[in-house]
Short mmCIF file of C-alpha atoms in Angstrom, two decimals:
data_model
loop_
_atom_site.label_atom_id
_atom_site.label_comp_id
_atom_site.label_asym_id
_atom_site.label_seq_id
_atom_site.Cartn_x
_atom_site.Cartn_y
_atom_site.Cartn_z
CA MET L 635 129.95 85.35 119.99
CA TYR L 636 126.94 87.59 120.90
CA PHE L 637 124.13 87.17 117.22
CA LYS L 638 121.45 90.21 117.15
CA SER L 639 119.38 90.82 113.21
CA PHE L 640 117.37 93.57 113.21
CA PHE L 641 114.72 93.96 110.41
CA ASP L 642 112.55 97.03 108.20
CA GLU L 643 109.79 95.65 107.71
CA GLN L 644 109.02 99.12 105.41
CA LEU L 645 112.58 97.86 103.20
CA ALA L 646 112.15 94.32 103.91
CA HIS L 647 115.90 94.66 104.75
CA MET L 648 118.23 92.64 107.22
CA SER L 649 121.58 93.94 108.98
CA TYR L 650 123.34 92.35 111.92
CA LEU L 651 125.30 92.93 114.85
CA ILE L 652 127.99 90.82 114.91
CA GLY L 653 130.02 91.06 118.71
CA CYS L 654 132.89 88.78 120.28
CA GLN L 655 132.19 88.52 124.12
CA ARG L 656 135.92 87.97 125.03
CA THR L 657 136.40 91.70 123.73
CA GLY L 658 133.34 93.11 124.01
CA GLU L 659 134.25 94.02 119.65
CA ALA L 660 131.21 94.97 117.87
CA ILE L 661 130.72 94.71 113.92
CA VAL L 662 127.84 95.77 112.01
CA ILE L 663 127.13 93.85 108.68
CA ASP L 664 124.81 95.83 105.64
CA PRO L 665 123.95 98.75 108.13
CA ALA L 666 120.67 100.94 107.81
CA ARG L 667 120.26 104.27 107.88
CA ASN L 668 119.19 104.33 111.24
CA ILE L 669 122.29 103.40 113.33
CA GLN L 670 120.53 103.94 116.76
CA PRO L 671 118.97 100.49 116.80
CA TYR L 672 122.59 99.07 116.79
CA PHE L 673 123.71 101.58 119.74
CA ASP L 674 120.86 100.28 122.43
CA VAL L 675 121.18 97.03 121.64
CA ALA L 676 125.20 97.19 122.09
CA LYS L 677 124.86 99.16 124.71
CA LYS L 678 122.15 97.00 126.52
CA GLU L 679 125.20 94.25 125.84
CA GLY L 680 128.19 95.64 127.37
CA PHE L 681 130.03 96.26 123.56
CA ASN L 682 131.83 99.09 121.29
CA ILE L 683 130.94 98.78 117.98
CA SER L 684 134.20 98.81 116.31
CA ALA L 685 133.58 98.10 112.82
CA ALA L 686 130.66 98.19 109.68
CA THR L 687 131.16 95.22 106.63
CA GLU L 688 128.46 95.96 103.48
CA THR L 689 127.97 93.18 101.45
CA HIS L 690 128.17 95.37 98.39
CA ILE L 691 126.79 99.02 96.85
CA HIS L 692 122.90 97.90 98.06
CA ALA L 693 120.15 100.59 95.53
CA ASP L 694 116.65 99.71 97.68
CA TYR L 695 118.19 101.91 101.21
CA LEU L 696 120.62 104.31 101.78
CA SER L 697 122.92 102.55 103.61
CA GLY L 698 123.87 103.09 107.75
CA ALA L 699 128.44 102.60 107.18
CA ARG L 700 129.37 106.26 106.97
CA GLU L 701 127.28 107.41 110.08
CA LEU L 702 129.09 104.38 111.47
CA ALA L 703 132.08 105.59 110.82
CA HIS L 704 131.61 109.74 110.93
CA HIS L 705 129.89 109.69 114.22
CA HIS L 706 131.57 106.55 115.71
CA GLY L 707 134.95 105.53 114.13
CA ALA L 708 133.52 102.46 113.38
CA LYS L 709 136.26 101.23 110.83
CA LEU L 710 134.88 99.81 107.59
CA TYR L 711 134.95 96.19 105.58
CA VAL L 712 134.15 97.21 101.92
CA SER L 713 134.03 95.13 98.31
CA ASP L 714 137.06 96.27 96.30
CA GLU L 715 135.49 93.48 92.89
CA GLY L 716 134.20 94.58 90.48
CA ASP L 717 135.13 97.36 87.31
CA LYS L 718 135.73 100.98 88.41
CA ASP L 719 132.10 101.79 87.44
CA TRP L 720 131.40 100.20 90.93
CA LYS L 721 133.85 101.45 93.16
CA TYR L 722 133.13 102.84 96.75
CA GLN L 723 134.16 106.93 96.54
CA TYR L 724 133.62 108.15 100.03
CA VAL L 725 135.67 105.19 102.51
CA ASP L 726 138.70 107.27 102.10
CA GLN L 727 137.82 110.05 104.63
CA TYR L 728 137.55 107.15 107.00
CA GLU L 729 140.05 104.12 108.62
CA HIS L 730 138.75 101.53 105.77
CA GLU L 731 140.35 97.46 104.07
CA LEU L 732 139.24 96.81 100.40
CA LEU L 733 138.05 93.32 100.00
CA THR L 734 138.56 90.55 97.66
CA GLU L 735 138.12 87.09 97.19
CA GLY L 736 140.39 85.82 99.92
CA SER L 737 140.04 87.89 101.69
CA THR L 738 140.52 88.23 106.26
CA PHE L 739 139.02 89.98 108.53
CA LYS L 740 138.28 89.53 112.49
CA ILE L 741 136.48 91.38 115.10
CA GLY L 742 137.75 89.83 118.27
CA ASN L 743 138.12 86.33 117.71
CA ILE L 744 134.89 86.33 114.80
CA HIS L 745 136.67 85.64 111.60
CA PHE L 746 135.32 86.64 108.40
CA ASP L 747 135.77 85.30 105.00
CA VAL L 748 135.51 86.85 102.22
CA ILE L 749 133.46 85.13 98.68
CA HIS L 750 133.57 87.11 95.97
CA THR L 751 129.74 86.63 95.15
CA PRO L 752 128.97 88.19 92.13
CA GLY L 753 124.85 87.87 89.71
CA HIS L 754 123.56 90.35 91.71
CA THR L 755 125.39 92.78 91.39
CA PRO L 756 129.46 92.50 90.65
CA GLU L 757 130.87 93.90 93.52
CA SER L 758 129.15 91.62 95.81
CA ILE L 759 130.50 89.26 98.66
CA SER L 760 129.48 86.85 100.86
CA PHE L 761 131.32 86.55 104.74
CA LEU L 762 131.91 83.53 106.59
CA LEU L 763 131.78 83.90 110.11
CA THR L 764 134.00 81.88 112.48
CA ASP L 765 133.63 82.04 115.33
CA LYS L 766 137.45 80.94 116.61
CA GLY L 767 136.42 83.20 120.62
CA GLY L 768 134.31 79.75 120.86
CA GLY L 769 136.81 77.12 120.10
CA ALA L 770 135.45 76.70 117.18
CA ASN L 771 138.19 76.03 113.47
CA GLU L 772 135.35 75.93 110.29
CA PRO L 773 132.05 78.53 109.42
CA MET L 774 129.57 78.62 111.36
CA GLY L 775 127.15 80.92 108.47
CA ILE L 776 127.35 83.42 105.34
CA PHE L 777 126.17 86.53 105.33
CA THR L 778 124.84 86.50 101.76
CA GLY L 779 123.87 89.37 101.11
CA ASP L 780 121.47 89.57 98.04
CA PHE L 781 123.50 87.38 96.76
CA LEU L 782 121.29 84.37 97.57
CA PHE L 783 117.73 84.65 100.28
CA VAL L 784 115.57 82.40 101.92
CA GLY L 785 113.52 80.37 98.54
CA ASP L 786 115.40 83.12 96.39
CA VAL L 787 118.75 84.67 94.59
CA GLY L 788 119.09 88.35 93.89
CA ARG L 789 118.07 89.98 90.76
CA PRO L 790 120.41 90.42 88.26
CA ASP L 791 118.81 92.78 86.04
CA LEU L 792 118.46 95.93 88.72
CA LEU L 793 121.37 97.43 86.73
CA GLU L 794 120.51 97.33 83.79
CA LYS L 795 117.35 98.53 84.33
CA ALA L 796 117.41 101.01 87.07
CA ALA L 797 120.82 102.16 87.19
CA GLY L 798 120.96 102.04 83.14
CA VAL L 799 123.62 100.03 82.37
CA ALA L 800 122.95 97.85 79.10
CA GLY L 801 123.18 94.56 78.79
CA THR L 802 123.85 93.77 82.29
CA SER L 803 120.88 91.37 82.87
CA GLU L 804 122.01 88.40 81.72
CA SER L 805 126.00 88.98 82.04
CA GLY L 806 124.91 89.52 85.89
CA ALA L 807 122.16 86.01 85.14
CA ARG L 808 125.19 83.82 84.02
CA GLN L 809 127.64 85.25 86.99
CA MET L 810 124.94 84.20 89.56
CA PHE L 811 124.56 80.65 87.74
CA GLU L 812 128.78 80.83 88.27
CA SER L 813 128.17 81.85 92.26
CA LEU L 814 125.89 78.91 93.36
CA ARG L 815 128.77 76.21 92.22
CA LYS L 816 131.13 77.67 94.47
CA VAL L 817 128.17 78.35 97.41
CA GLU L 818 126.75 74.59 96.50
CA LYS L 819 130.72 73.02 97.78
CA LEU L 820 130.27 74.57 101.67
CA SER L 821 129.27 72.56 103.84
CA ASP L 822 125.07 71.70 104.82
CA PHE L 823 125.24 72.61 108.07
CA LEU L 824 125.83 76.75 107.29
CA GLN L 825 123.14 78.96 108.81
CA VAL L 826 122.82 81.45 105.27
CA TRP L 827 122.31 84.50 107.22
CA PRO L 828 120.12 87.55 104.15
CA ALA L 829 119.95 91.02 104.07
CA HIS L 830 115.95 90.75 102.74
CA GLY L 831 112.91 88.47 103.18
CA ALA L 832 109.74 88.63 101.40
CA GLY L 833 108.79 91.92 100.57
CA SER L 834 111.93 93.07 98.96
CA ALA L 835 112.22 94.18 95.47
CA CYS L 836 115.70 92.99 94.88
CA GLY L 837 114.29 89.16 94.78
CA LYS L 838 111.10 88.03 92.49
CA SER L 839 109.52 84.77 95.47
CA LEU L 840 112.06 85.83 98.05
CA GLY L 841 109.97 83.60 101.53
CA ALA L 842 108.89 85.22 104.70
CA VAL L 843 111.59 82.96 107.28
CA PRO L 844 114.56 86.09 108.00
CA MET L 845 117.46 82.42 107.50
CA SER L 846 117.89 78.86 105.96
CA THR L 847 121.15 76.49 106.18
CA LEU L 848 122.86 75.71 102.77
CA GLY L 849 121.88 73.00 102.86
CA TYR L 850 117.86 73.15 103.23
CA GLU L 851 118.69 75.89 100.13
CA LYS L 852 120.60 73.72 98.38
CA LYS L 853 117.44 70.92 98.42
CA PHE L 854 114.53 73.58 98.45
CA ASN L 855 115.61 76.58 96.64
CA TRP L 856 114.85 76.74 92.66
CA ALA L 857 117.83 78.45 91.83
CA PHE L 858 120.21 75.32 93.02
CA GLN L 859 117.55 72.46 90.86
CA ILE L 860 118.59 73.88 87.57
CA LYS L 861 122.31 72.65 86.10
CA GLU L 862 121.81 74.05 83.09
CA GLU L 863 123.29 77.63 82.95
CA GLU L 864 121.22 78.67 79.92
CA LYS L 865 117.35 76.90 81.48
CA PHE L 866 118.90 78.66 84.67
CA ILE L 867 119.25 81.76 83.41
CA GLU L 868 115.91 81.91 81.14
CA GLU L 869 114.28 81.74 84.46
CA LEU L 870 116.06 83.83 86.15
CA LEU L 871 115.26 86.66 84.47
CA ALA L 872 111.58 86.04 83.24
CA GLY L 873 108.60 87.88 85.49
CA GLN L 874 111.42 89.93 87.83
CA PRO L 875 109.23 92.78 89.53
CA GLU L 876 109.82 96.89 88.12
CA PRO L 877 113.14 98.28 90.47
CA PRO L 878 111.35 101.25 91.84
CA LYS L 879 112.72 104.02 90.11
CA TYR L 880 114.51 105.47 93.99
CA PHE L 881 116.56 102.05 93.32
CA ALA L 882 119.17 104.20 91.09
CA GLN L 883 119.81 106.15 93.34
CA MET L 884 120.37 104.28 96.53
CA LYS L 885 122.66 103.15 93.94
CA LYS L 886 124.44 106.43 93.29
CA LEU L 887 124.54 107.36 96.82
CA ASN L 888 125.52 104.94 99.07
CA LYS L 889 128.64 104.35 96.32
CA THR L 890 129.22 107.72 96.47
CA GLY L 891 128.94 109.04 100.38
CA PRO L 892 124.92 108.93 101.59
CA GLU L 893 124.52 112.56 102.92
CA LEU L 894 124.98 112.37 106.85
CA LEU L 895 121.88 113.31 108.78
CA ARG L 896 120.69 116.25 110.07
CA LYS L 897 119.16 116.42 113.62
CA GLU L 898 116.50 118.83 112.52
CA GLU L 899 113.33 120.10 114.44
CA THR L 900 110.22 119.71 111.28
CA PRO L 901 107.93 122.81 112.05
CA LYS L 902 104.09 122.88 111.88
CA VAL L 903 102.89 124.79 108.93
CA SER L 904 99.31 124.99 107.16
CA LEU L 905 99.07 124.43 103.81
CA SER L 906 99.61 127.96 101.87
CA ASP L 907 103.07 128.06 103.31
CA ALA L 908 103.57 123.90 100.84
CA ALA L 909 103.38 125.73 97.78
CA ASN L 910 106.31 124.60 96.49
CA ALA L 911 105.67 121.81 98.31
CA VAL L 912 104.59 118.48 97.89
CA VAL L 913 101.97 117.94 100.60
CA VAL L 914 101.97 114.30 100.74
CA ASP L 915 98.95 113.08 103.77
CA THR L 916 99.59 110.15 105.11
CA ARG L 917 95.80 108.99 107.13
CA PRO L 918 94.88 106.38 105.91
CA ALA L 919 93.03 105.71 102.23
CA LYS L 920 89.46 104.80 103.69
CA GLU L 921 90.53 108.57 106.39
CA PHE L 922 91.84 110.09 103.02
CA ALA L 923 88.69 109.02 100.83
CA ALA L 924 86.48 110.59 102.99
CA GLY L 925 87.47 113.87 102.57
CA HIS L 926 90.89 115.65 101.70
CA ALA L 927 92.78 119.02 100.47
CA GLU L 928 92.98 119.17 97.05
CA ASP L 929 96.18 118.78 95.48
CA THR L 930 97.78 116.47 97.50
CA ILE L 931 98.84 113.06 97.46
CA ASN L 932 97.70 110.03 99.89
CA ILE L 933 100.87 107.21 100.85
CA PRO L 934 99.35 105.92 103.65
CA TYR L 935 101.78 105.06 106.59
CA ASN L 936 102.05 101.42 106.40
CA LYS L 937 104.28 98.70 106.03
CA SER L 938 104.44 99.34 102.20
CA PHE L 939 104.65 103.13 102.95
CA THR L 940 108.44 104.16 102.28
CA ASN L 941 108.62 102.19 98.67
CA TRP L 942 105.86 103.49 97.53
CA SER L 943 107.43 107.18 98.34
CA GLY L 944 110.09 106.16 96.18
CA TRP L 945 108.33 105.20 93.17
CA LEU L 946 106.27 108.39 93.56
CA LEU L 947 108.69 111.33 94.94
CA ASN L 948 110.88 113.53 93.43
CA TYR L 949 115.00 114.24 95.46
CA ASP L 950 114.85 117.69 94.62
CA GLN L 951 111.14 118.42 95.69
CA ASP L 952 110.90 119.46 99.24
CA ILE L 953 107.76 118.19 100.98
CA VAL L 954 105.45 118.71 103.24
CA LEU L 955 103.62 115.77 105.49
CA ILE L 956 100.05 115.45 106.59
CA ALA L 957 100.64 113.86 109.63
CA GLU L 958 99.68 113.13 113.48
CA GLN L 959 102.59 114.53 115.17
CA ASP L 960 102.86 111.28 117.39
CA GLN L 961 103.85 109.61 114.12
CA LEU L 962 106.19 112.25 112.01
CA ALA L 963 109.06 110.96 113.66
CA ASP L 964 108.91 107.34 112.43
CA ILE L 965 107.79 108.67 109.46
CA LYS L 966 110.21 111.09 108.72
CA LYS L 967 112.45 108.16 110.06
CA SER L 968 110.89 105.92 106.79
CA LEU L 969 111.90 108.70 103.98
CA GLN L 970 115.36 109.01 105.70
CA SER L 971 115.52 105.52 104.98
CA ILE L 972 116.00 106.53 101.70
CA GLY L 973 117.44 109.67 101.54
CA LEU L 974 113.77 111.56 100.86
CA ASP L 975 115.61 114.14 103.84
CA GLN L 976 113.60 117.24 102.48
CA VAL L 977 110.61 117.27 104.92
CA THR L 978 110.07 121.03 105.59
CA GLY L 979 107.06 121.26 107.19
CA TYR L 980 103.88 118.90 107.89
CA VAL L 981 99.98 119.59 109.07
CA VAL L 982 98.10 117.77 111.56
CA PRO L 983 95.16 116.06 109.75
CA THR L 984 92.35 118.15 112.27
CA GLU L 985 93.87 121.56 110.83
CA LEU L 986 92.52 121.14 107.60
CA SER L 987 90.19 122.97 106.04
CA ARG L 988 86.10 121.69 105.89
CA ASP L 989 85.72 122.20 102.48
CA LEU L 990 87.91 119.15 101.58
CA GLU L 991 87.46 116.53 98.09
CA GLU L 992 86.23 113.38 98.26
CA TYR L 993 86.21 110.27 96.49
CA LYS L 994 84.21 107.39 96.90
CA ASN L 995 85.07 103.43 96.35
CA ILE L 996 82.72 100.95 93.82
CA PRO L 997 81.73 98.11 94.68
CA ALA L 998 83.14 95.28 92.52
CA SER L 999 79.53 94.61 91.11
CA ASN L 1000 78.44 98.16 90.43
CA ALA L 1001 81.80 98.60 89.18
CA LYS L 1002 80.70 95.97 86.01
CA GLU L 1003 77.51 97.81 85.15
CA LEU L 1004 79.71 100.79 84.85
CA MET L 1005 82.22 99.13 82.93
CA GLU L 1006 79.74 99.04 79.96
CA ASP L 1007 78.94 102.39 79.82
CA GLU L 1008 81.58 103.48 77.05
CA ASP L 1009 82.13 106.70 79.30
CA TYR L 1010 84.30 105.63 81.49
CA PHE L 1011 88.26 104.14 81.26
CA VAL L 1012 89.92 101.53 83.51
CA ILE L 1013 93.16 101.96 84.66
CA ASP L 1014 94.62 98.59 86.39
CA VAL L 1015 97.77 99.95 88.61
CA ARG L 1016 98.80 96.80 89.27
CA ASN L 1017 102.45 95.00 87.93
CA GLN L 1018 103.51 93.25 84.79
CA SER L 1019 102.96 90.22 85.68
CA GLU L 1020 99.54 90.98 87.69
CA TRP L 1021 98.32 92.06 84.52
CA ASP L 1022 100.23 89.29 82.67
CA SER L 1023 98.29 85.87 85.34
CA GLY L 1024 94.54 87.97 84.47
CA HIS L 1025 92.91 90.87 84.13
CA ILE L 1026 89.51 93.10 83.31
CA PRO L 1027 89.10 92.94 79.46
CA GLY L 1028 89.29 96.17 78.85
CA GLY L 1029 91.25 97.53 81.04
CA HIS L 1030 94.64 99.24 80.45
CA HIS L 1031 97.35 98.77 82.51
CA LEU L 1032 99.09 102.16 84.05
CA MET L 1033 101.39 100.72 86.97
CA LEU L 1034 101.32 102.96 89.80
CA GLY L 1035 104.67 103.68 90.11
CA THR L 1036 104.45 105.01 86.33
CA LEU L 1037 101.11 106.38 86.47
CA THR L 1038 101.44 109.93 86.75
CA ASP L 1039 104.34 109.40 83.74
CA ASN L 1040 101.74 108.31 81.08
CA LEU L 1041 99.31 110.96 81.96
CA ASP L 1042 98.91 111.23 78.93
CA GLU L 1043 97.28 107.57 77.14
CA ILE L 1044 94.17 108.89 80.01
CA PRO L 1045 91.63 110.47 77.35
CA LYS L 1046 90.83 113.85 79.79
CA ASP L 1047 87.20 113.00 78.59
CA LYS L 1048 86.28 110.08 80.32
CA LYS L 1049 85.04 108.93 84.17
CA ILE L 1050 87.80 107.51 85.68
CA ILE L 1051 88.06 103.20 87.09
CA ALA L 1052 91.20 103.16 89.31
CA HIS L 1053 92.01 99.29 90.42
CA CYS L 1054 94.53 97.33 92.19
CA GLN L 1055 94.84 93.72 92.90
CA SER L 1056 93.27 94.64 96.21
CA GLY L 1057 91.56 98.32 96.65
CA ALA L 1058 95.18 99.86 98.54
CA ARG L 1059 97.39 100.60 95.35
CA SER L 1060 94.65 102.25 93.75
CA ALA L 1061 93.63 104.61 95.96
CA ILE L 1062 97.23 105.32 96.00
CA GLY L 1063 97.07 105.87 92.41
CA THR L 1064 93.06 107.77 92.73
CA SER L 1065 95.35 110.78 94.56
CA LEU L 1066 97.93 110.85 91.86
CA LEU L 1067 94.82 111.19 89.01
CA LEU L 1068 92.61 113.40 91.45
CA LYS L 1069 96.07 115.95 91.80
CA ASN L 1070 96.28 116.34 88.50
CA GLY L 1071 93.30 117.36 86.79
CA PHE L 1072 91.35 113.62 86.73
CA LYS L 1073 88.15 114.42 89.22
CA ASP L 1074 86.51 111.80 88.35
CA VAL L 1075 87.83 109.04 89.30
CA LEU L 1076 86.53 105.99 91.14
CA ASN L 1077 87.82 103.10 92.78
CA LEU L 1078 86.99 99.28 93.09
CA GLU L 1079 86.32 98.33 96.25
CA GLY L 1080 88.89 95.12 97.48
CA GLY L 1081 89.97 95.12 93.67
CA PHE L 1082 90.60 92.39 91.43
CA SER L 1083 90.23 90.48 94.01
CA ALA L 1084 87.28 91.01 94.93
CA TRP L 1085 86.04 91.52 90.75
CA GLU L 1086 87.12 87.65 90.82
CA LYS L 1087 85.41 86.71 93.76
CA GLU L 1088 82.22 87.91 91.86
CA GLY L 1089 82.95 85.96 89.12
CA LEU L 1090 83.21 88.92 86.59
CA PRO L 1091 85.10 88.22 83.17
CA VAL L 1092 88.90 88.27 84.05
CA LYS L 1093 90.83 88.56 80.12
CA LYS L 1094 94.74 87.27 79.49
CA ASP L 1095 96.25 87.90 76.54
#
């Protein structure tokens, strides 16, 4: 058997290529939309990718399953669990097999047994892998998708918070409790192969280790330690992070069928050509602060780029990028990974005019002095859990992802000091405020961490 994992650090997404070395067949599990890495490895190792499968209808990225089926004839193995609202609506176009509890399928001499493991979503399934070609008669490991992570379990509140399905948080938590009881009966030696690692918004405390064993998780994962159902539900639902806005769009598109990727060149344009587009400056925050074109927003191209693009960009508006040409292809792939395909042009930074807008970063000690002036309004763009754990007295909590939805809460006649934990998110927030007409904005350098380090006052509600 051949085993290869793939990790997208911007989405904290794990996918897998499993191949039978005797027959040359291979399957991709929970494929990303960019399927080229799988074929690069398959070609090198001599495999034909004949199948693809998913553990559930994903909400945090756009699946590559349809790409594999449409362009390469891969057979799709997908869940048929859950009610009518959680069925794949596009698979009838392709060769496919619907899976439920107890289903089995094989790729060459590698056998997969299906377990229904709802909780994160109603249709969620897990796959037990047995390498019969290697002589095994027991499973080696389990692909758990977003059901079981290293150190955590999948959140059950996304259907309610992101997809608007009322009342499903608690019912999902109860299903999660039962799914854990089912899986804890399996052998301790099973390897656990999840679909996400640390940094994913599909859980609240995922470990950074890419894989684990079921025995280790039974012993150290908090979710296995709580045996009383009501206590488990309370703990699971408490402190879940805000789900990114784009999750609802991903869930819809992955159910109805993602658009097939188009291979199009992105033209170089001028800012005057971008009148109806949102212009995203992908340079580091310090460069943007030192000089940027008015009415542009700054989402630096780093590990957080995809997440904040999903929070802040609309799916029905064209996008023009300010980016270096050698980064353009990677930036587009990052946007395409969550279905933001509408990049209509790019501008290289050297072609920005000399008449640029600036903003300043301010040290915590200086910020403290300014905050004593009633003319200043302090905005904290961190998550709710961060705010709850301690915040600057007199600050106003407007989480970055919802900042532009709440501009009417910001007084027009005040000067603004924006901050987050380190200064990175508030730099994005500062760009949003500038674009929306708040021109007197300072960004707290080092954020709340710098504030605490200076020994300045902290309030807890």
